[in-house]
Short mmCIF file of C-alpha atoms (C1' of nucleotides) in Angstrom, two decimals:
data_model
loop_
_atom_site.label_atom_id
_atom_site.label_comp_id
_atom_site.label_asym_id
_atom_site.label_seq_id
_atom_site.Cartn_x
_atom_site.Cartn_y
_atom_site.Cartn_z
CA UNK A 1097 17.65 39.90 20.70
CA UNK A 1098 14.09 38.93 18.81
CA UNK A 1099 11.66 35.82 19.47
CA UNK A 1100 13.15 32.42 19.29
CA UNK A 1101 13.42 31.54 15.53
CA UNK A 1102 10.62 28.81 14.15
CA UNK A 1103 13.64 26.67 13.36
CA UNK A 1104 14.87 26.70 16.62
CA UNK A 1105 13.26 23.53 18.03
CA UNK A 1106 10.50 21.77 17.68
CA UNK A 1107 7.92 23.41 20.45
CA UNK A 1108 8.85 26.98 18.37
CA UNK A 1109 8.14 25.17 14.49
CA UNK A 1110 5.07 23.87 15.92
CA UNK A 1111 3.67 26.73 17.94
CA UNK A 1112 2.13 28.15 14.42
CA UNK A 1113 -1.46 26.54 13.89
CA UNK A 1114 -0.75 25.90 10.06
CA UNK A 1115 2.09 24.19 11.01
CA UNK A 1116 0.18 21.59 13.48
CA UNK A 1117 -2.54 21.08 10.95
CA UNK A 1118 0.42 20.17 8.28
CA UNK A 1119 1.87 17.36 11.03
CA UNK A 1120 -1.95 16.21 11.50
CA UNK A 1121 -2.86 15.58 8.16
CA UNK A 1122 0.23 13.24 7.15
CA UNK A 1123 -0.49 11.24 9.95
CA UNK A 1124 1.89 8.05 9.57
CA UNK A 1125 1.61 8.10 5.91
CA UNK A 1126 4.14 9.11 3.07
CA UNK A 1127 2.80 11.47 0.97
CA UNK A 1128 4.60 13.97 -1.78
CA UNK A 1129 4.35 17.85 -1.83
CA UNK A 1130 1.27 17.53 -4.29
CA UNK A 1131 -0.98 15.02 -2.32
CA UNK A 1132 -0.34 17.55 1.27
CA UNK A 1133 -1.69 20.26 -0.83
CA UNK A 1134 -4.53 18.47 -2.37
CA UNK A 1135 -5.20 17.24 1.11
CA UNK A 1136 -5.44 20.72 2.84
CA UNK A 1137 -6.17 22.84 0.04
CA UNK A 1138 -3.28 25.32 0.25
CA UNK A 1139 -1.34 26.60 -2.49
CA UNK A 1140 2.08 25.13 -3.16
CA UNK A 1141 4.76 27.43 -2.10
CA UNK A 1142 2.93 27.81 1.46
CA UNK A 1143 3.13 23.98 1.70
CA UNK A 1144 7.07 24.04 0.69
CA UNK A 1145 7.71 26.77 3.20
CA UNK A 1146 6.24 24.95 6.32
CA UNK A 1147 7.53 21.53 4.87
CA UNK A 1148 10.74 23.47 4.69
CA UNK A 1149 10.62 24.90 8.59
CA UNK A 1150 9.45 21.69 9.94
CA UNK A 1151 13.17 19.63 7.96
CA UNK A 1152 15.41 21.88 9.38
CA UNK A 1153 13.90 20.36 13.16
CA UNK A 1154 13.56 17.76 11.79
CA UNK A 1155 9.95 16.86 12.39
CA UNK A 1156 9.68 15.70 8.72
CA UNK A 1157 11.74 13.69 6.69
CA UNK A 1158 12.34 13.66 2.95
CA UNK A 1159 12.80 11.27 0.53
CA UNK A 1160 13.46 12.07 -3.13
CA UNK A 1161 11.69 10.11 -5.92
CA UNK A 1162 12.10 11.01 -9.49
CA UNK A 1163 10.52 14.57 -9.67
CA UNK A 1164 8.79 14.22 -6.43
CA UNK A 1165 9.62 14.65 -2.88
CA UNK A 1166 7.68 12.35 0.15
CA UNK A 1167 7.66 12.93 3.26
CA UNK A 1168 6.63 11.67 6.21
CA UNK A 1169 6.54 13.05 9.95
CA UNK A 1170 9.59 11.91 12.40
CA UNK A 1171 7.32 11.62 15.40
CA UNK A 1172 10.51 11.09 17.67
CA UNK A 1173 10.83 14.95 17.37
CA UNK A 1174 7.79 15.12 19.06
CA UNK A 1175 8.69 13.13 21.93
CA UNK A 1176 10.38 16.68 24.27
CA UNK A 1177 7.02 18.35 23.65
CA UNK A 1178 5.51 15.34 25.16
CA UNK A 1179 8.06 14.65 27.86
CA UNK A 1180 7.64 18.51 28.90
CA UNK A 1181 4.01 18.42 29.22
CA UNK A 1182 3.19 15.44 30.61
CA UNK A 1183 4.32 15.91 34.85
CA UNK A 1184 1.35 18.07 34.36
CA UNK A 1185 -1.56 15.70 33.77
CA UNK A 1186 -1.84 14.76 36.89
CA UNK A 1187 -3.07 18.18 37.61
CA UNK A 1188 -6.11 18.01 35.71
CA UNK A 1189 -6.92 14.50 35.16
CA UNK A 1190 -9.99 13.00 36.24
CA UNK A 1191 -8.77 10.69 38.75
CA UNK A 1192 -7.74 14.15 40.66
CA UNK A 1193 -11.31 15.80 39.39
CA UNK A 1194 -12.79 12.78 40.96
CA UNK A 1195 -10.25 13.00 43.96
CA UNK A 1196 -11.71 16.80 44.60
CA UNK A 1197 -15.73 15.88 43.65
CA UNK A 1198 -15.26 13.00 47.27
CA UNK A 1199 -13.81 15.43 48.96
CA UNK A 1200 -16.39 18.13 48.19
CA UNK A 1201 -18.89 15.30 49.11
CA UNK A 1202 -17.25 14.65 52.27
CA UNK A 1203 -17.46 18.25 53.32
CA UNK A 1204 -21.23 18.45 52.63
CA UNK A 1205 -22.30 15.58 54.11
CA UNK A 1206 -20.14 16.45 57.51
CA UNK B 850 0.65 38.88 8.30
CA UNK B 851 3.69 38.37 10.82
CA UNK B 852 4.33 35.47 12.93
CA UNK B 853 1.60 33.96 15.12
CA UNK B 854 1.37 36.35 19.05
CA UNK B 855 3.22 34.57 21.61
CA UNK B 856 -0.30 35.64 23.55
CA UNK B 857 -2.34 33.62 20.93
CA UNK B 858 -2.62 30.30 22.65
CA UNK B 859 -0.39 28.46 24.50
CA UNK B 860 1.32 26.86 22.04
CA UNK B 861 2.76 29.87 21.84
CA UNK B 862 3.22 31.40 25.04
CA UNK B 863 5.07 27.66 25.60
CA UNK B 864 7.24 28.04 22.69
CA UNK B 865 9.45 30.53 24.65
CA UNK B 866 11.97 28.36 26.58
CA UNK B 867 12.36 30.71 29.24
CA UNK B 868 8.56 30.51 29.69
CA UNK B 869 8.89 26.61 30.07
CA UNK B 870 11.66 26.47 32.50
CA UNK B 871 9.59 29.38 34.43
CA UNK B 872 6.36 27.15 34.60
CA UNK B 873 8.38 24.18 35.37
CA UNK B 874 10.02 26.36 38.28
CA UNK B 875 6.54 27.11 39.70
CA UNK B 876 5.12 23.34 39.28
CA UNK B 877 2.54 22.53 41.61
CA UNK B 878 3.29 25.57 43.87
CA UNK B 879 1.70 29.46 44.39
CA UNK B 880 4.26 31.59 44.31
CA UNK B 881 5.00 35.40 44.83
CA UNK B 882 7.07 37.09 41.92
CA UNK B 883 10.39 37.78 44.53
CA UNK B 884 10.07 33.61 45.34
CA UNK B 885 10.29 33.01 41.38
CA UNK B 886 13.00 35.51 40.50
CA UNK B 887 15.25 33.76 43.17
CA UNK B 888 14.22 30.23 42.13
CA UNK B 889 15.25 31.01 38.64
CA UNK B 890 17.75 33.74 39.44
CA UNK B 891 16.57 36.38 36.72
CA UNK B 892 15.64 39.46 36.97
CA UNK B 893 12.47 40.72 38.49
CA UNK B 894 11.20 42.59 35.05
CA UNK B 895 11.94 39.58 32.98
CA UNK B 896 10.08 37.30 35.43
CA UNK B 897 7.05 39.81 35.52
CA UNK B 898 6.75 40.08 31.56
CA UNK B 899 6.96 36.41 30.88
CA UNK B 900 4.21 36.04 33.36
CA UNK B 901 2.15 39.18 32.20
CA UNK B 902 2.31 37.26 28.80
CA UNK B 903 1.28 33.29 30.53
CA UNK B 904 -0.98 35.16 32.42
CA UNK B 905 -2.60 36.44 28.90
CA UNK B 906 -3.17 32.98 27.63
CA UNK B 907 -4.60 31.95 30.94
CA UNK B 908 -1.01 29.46 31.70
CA UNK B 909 -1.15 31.23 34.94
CA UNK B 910 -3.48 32.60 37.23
CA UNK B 911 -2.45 35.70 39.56
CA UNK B 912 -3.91 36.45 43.05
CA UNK B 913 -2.98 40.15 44.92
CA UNK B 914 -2.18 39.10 48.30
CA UNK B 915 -0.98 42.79 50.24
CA UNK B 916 1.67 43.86 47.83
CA UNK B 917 2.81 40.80 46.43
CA UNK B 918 1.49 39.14 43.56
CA UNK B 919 0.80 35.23 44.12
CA UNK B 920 1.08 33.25 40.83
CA UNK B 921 0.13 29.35 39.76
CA UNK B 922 -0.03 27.55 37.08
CA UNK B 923 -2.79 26.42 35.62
CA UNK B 924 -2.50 23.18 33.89
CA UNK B 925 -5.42 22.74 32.34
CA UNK B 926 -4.29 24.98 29.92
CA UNK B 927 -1.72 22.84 28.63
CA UNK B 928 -4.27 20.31 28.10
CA UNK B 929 -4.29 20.76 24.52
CA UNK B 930 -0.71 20.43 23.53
CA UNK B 931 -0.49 17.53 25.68
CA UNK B 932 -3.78 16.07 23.41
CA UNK B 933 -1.81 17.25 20.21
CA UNK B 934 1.16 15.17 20.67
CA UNK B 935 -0.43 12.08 22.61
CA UNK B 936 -1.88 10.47 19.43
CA UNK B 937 2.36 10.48 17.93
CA UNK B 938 3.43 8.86 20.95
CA UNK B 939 2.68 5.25 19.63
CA UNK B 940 5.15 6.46 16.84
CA UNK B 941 8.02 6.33 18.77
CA UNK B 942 7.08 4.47 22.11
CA UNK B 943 9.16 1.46 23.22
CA UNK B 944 6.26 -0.87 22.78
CA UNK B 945 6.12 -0.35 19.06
CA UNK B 946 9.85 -0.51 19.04
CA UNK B 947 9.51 -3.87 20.57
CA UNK B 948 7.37 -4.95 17.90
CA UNK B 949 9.62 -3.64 15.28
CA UNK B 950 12.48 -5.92 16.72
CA UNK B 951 10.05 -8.68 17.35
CA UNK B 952 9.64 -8.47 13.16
CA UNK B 953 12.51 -7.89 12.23
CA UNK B 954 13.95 -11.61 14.06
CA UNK B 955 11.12 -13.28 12.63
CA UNK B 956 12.36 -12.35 9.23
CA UNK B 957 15.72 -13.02 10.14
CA UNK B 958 14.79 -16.81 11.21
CA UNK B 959 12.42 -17.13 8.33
"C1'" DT C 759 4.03 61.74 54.89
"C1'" DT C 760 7.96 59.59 53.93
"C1'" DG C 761 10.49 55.80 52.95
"C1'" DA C 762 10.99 50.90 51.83
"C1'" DC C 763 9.41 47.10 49.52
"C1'" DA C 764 7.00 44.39 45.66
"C1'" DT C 765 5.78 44.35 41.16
"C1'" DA C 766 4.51 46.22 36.61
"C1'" DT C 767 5.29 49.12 32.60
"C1'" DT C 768 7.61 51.83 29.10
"C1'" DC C 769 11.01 52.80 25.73
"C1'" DC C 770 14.45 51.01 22.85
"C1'" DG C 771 16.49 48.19 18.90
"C1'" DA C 772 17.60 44.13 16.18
"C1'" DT C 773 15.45 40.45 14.20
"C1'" DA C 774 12.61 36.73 12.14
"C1'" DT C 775 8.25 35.94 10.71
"C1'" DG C 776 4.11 34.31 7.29
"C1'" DG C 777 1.58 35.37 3.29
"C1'" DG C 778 1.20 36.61 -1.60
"C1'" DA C 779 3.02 36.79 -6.03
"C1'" DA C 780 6.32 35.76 -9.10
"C1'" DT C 781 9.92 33.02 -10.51
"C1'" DA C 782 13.56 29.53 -10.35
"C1'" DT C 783 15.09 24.73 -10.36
"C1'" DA C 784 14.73 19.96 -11.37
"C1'" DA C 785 13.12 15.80 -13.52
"C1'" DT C 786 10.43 13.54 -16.90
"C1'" DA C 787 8.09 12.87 -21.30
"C1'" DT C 788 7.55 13.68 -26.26
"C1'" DA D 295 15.21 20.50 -27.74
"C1'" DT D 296 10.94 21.56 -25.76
"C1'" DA D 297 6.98 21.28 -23.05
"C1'" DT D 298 5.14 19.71 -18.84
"C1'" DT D 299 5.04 18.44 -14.26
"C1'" DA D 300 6.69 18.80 -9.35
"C1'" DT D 301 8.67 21.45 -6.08
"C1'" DA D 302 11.58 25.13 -4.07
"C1'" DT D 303 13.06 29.89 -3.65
"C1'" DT D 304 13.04 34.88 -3.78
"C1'" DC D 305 11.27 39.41 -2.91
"C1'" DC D 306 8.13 42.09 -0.51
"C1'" DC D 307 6.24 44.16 3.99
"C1'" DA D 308 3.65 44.68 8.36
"C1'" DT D 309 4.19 43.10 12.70
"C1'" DA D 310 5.43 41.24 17.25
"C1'" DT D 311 8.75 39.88 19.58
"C1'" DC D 312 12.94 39.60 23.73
"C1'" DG D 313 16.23 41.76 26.47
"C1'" DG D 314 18.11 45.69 28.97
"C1'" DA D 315 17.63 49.82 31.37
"C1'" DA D 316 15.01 52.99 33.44
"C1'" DT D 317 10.98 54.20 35.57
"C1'" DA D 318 6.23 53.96 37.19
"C1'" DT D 319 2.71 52.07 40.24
"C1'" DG D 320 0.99 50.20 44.39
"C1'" DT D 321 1.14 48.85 49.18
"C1'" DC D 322 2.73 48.63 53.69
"C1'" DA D 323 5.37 50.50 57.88
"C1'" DA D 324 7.15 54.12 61.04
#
DNA sequence: TTGACATATTCCGATATGGGAATATAATAT
DNA sequence: ATATTATATTCCCATATCGGAATATGTCAA
């Protein structure tokens, strides 16, 4: 067996930078094919292919309007990635950083 | 150029689902390879290379204690994914779903 | 020193990737 | 019909997987 395909999920279609940066830069908005790669200055067919890896997990959705295509980010997608890593704030927080900086101070000044 | 190193960042080390379920196993706790490979009930190889590669991106940190090997996570690592996907969460949180119903009976009633 | 225990590493193979370049498809306008 | 615009797809290749099996390394105990 190889790596876990890109399309397989949503923590795999986003582990690739370019892929991250694509999600960032539509933000909430709607935008067509044409105004992503205006936006981030990469060449067409590279903005397809990621657009195209990011549908099939549905972190995008697409909307067809006379020649163009918009789409927009389906943040819901994002919610597992969230859910998974979140039990884990509380490890580095600052209400725990402050928790360990009295405790420090309590050993010192005993 | 191939796909992104699973030992890039931990985006990708995370993308692996084994690799979440094994730092979800550990949580909170140091643990010795033998105490992992029974909580997950893999082998002991696969256990040590998914570690080898969280221990690359710094997910996990390793301490030699006799001959075992005591592992734990560390969190702050995932700090960035959870900062990636935090700003989306107002996309899709029940709050904003509220709202949306709240509108949507107002224009009802109107 | 020899064995037992704990863990890491190597070798293997099938597989999916991302980028570049070229090209195909689709819809509109003239 | 034809040109133009908007977007998707194909073909190429170098590369890094993951799992399984076997084996190596390291450390303690008798």
């Amino acid at each position: 067996m190889a790596r876990t395909p890109t399309t397989f999920d949503p923590f795999n279609a986003v582990a690739e930078p370019k892929r991250r940066q694509l999600i960032q830069a539509m933000g909430a908005e709607e935008l067509s094919v044409n105004e992503i790669v205006e936006r981030l200055g990469w060449n067409q067919p590279s903005v397809s292919k990621h657009l195209g890896v990011l549908k099939q997990v549905e972190l995008v959705e697409e909307r067809r309007v006379g020649r163009r295509r918009l789409y927009r980010v389906n943040a819901e997608r994002l919610k597992p990635i969230f859910d998974w890593v979140t039990p884990f704030e509380r490890m580095w927080s600052e209400r725990f950083e402050r928790l360990d900086n009295v405790l420090e101070k309590m050993k010192k000044e005993k």
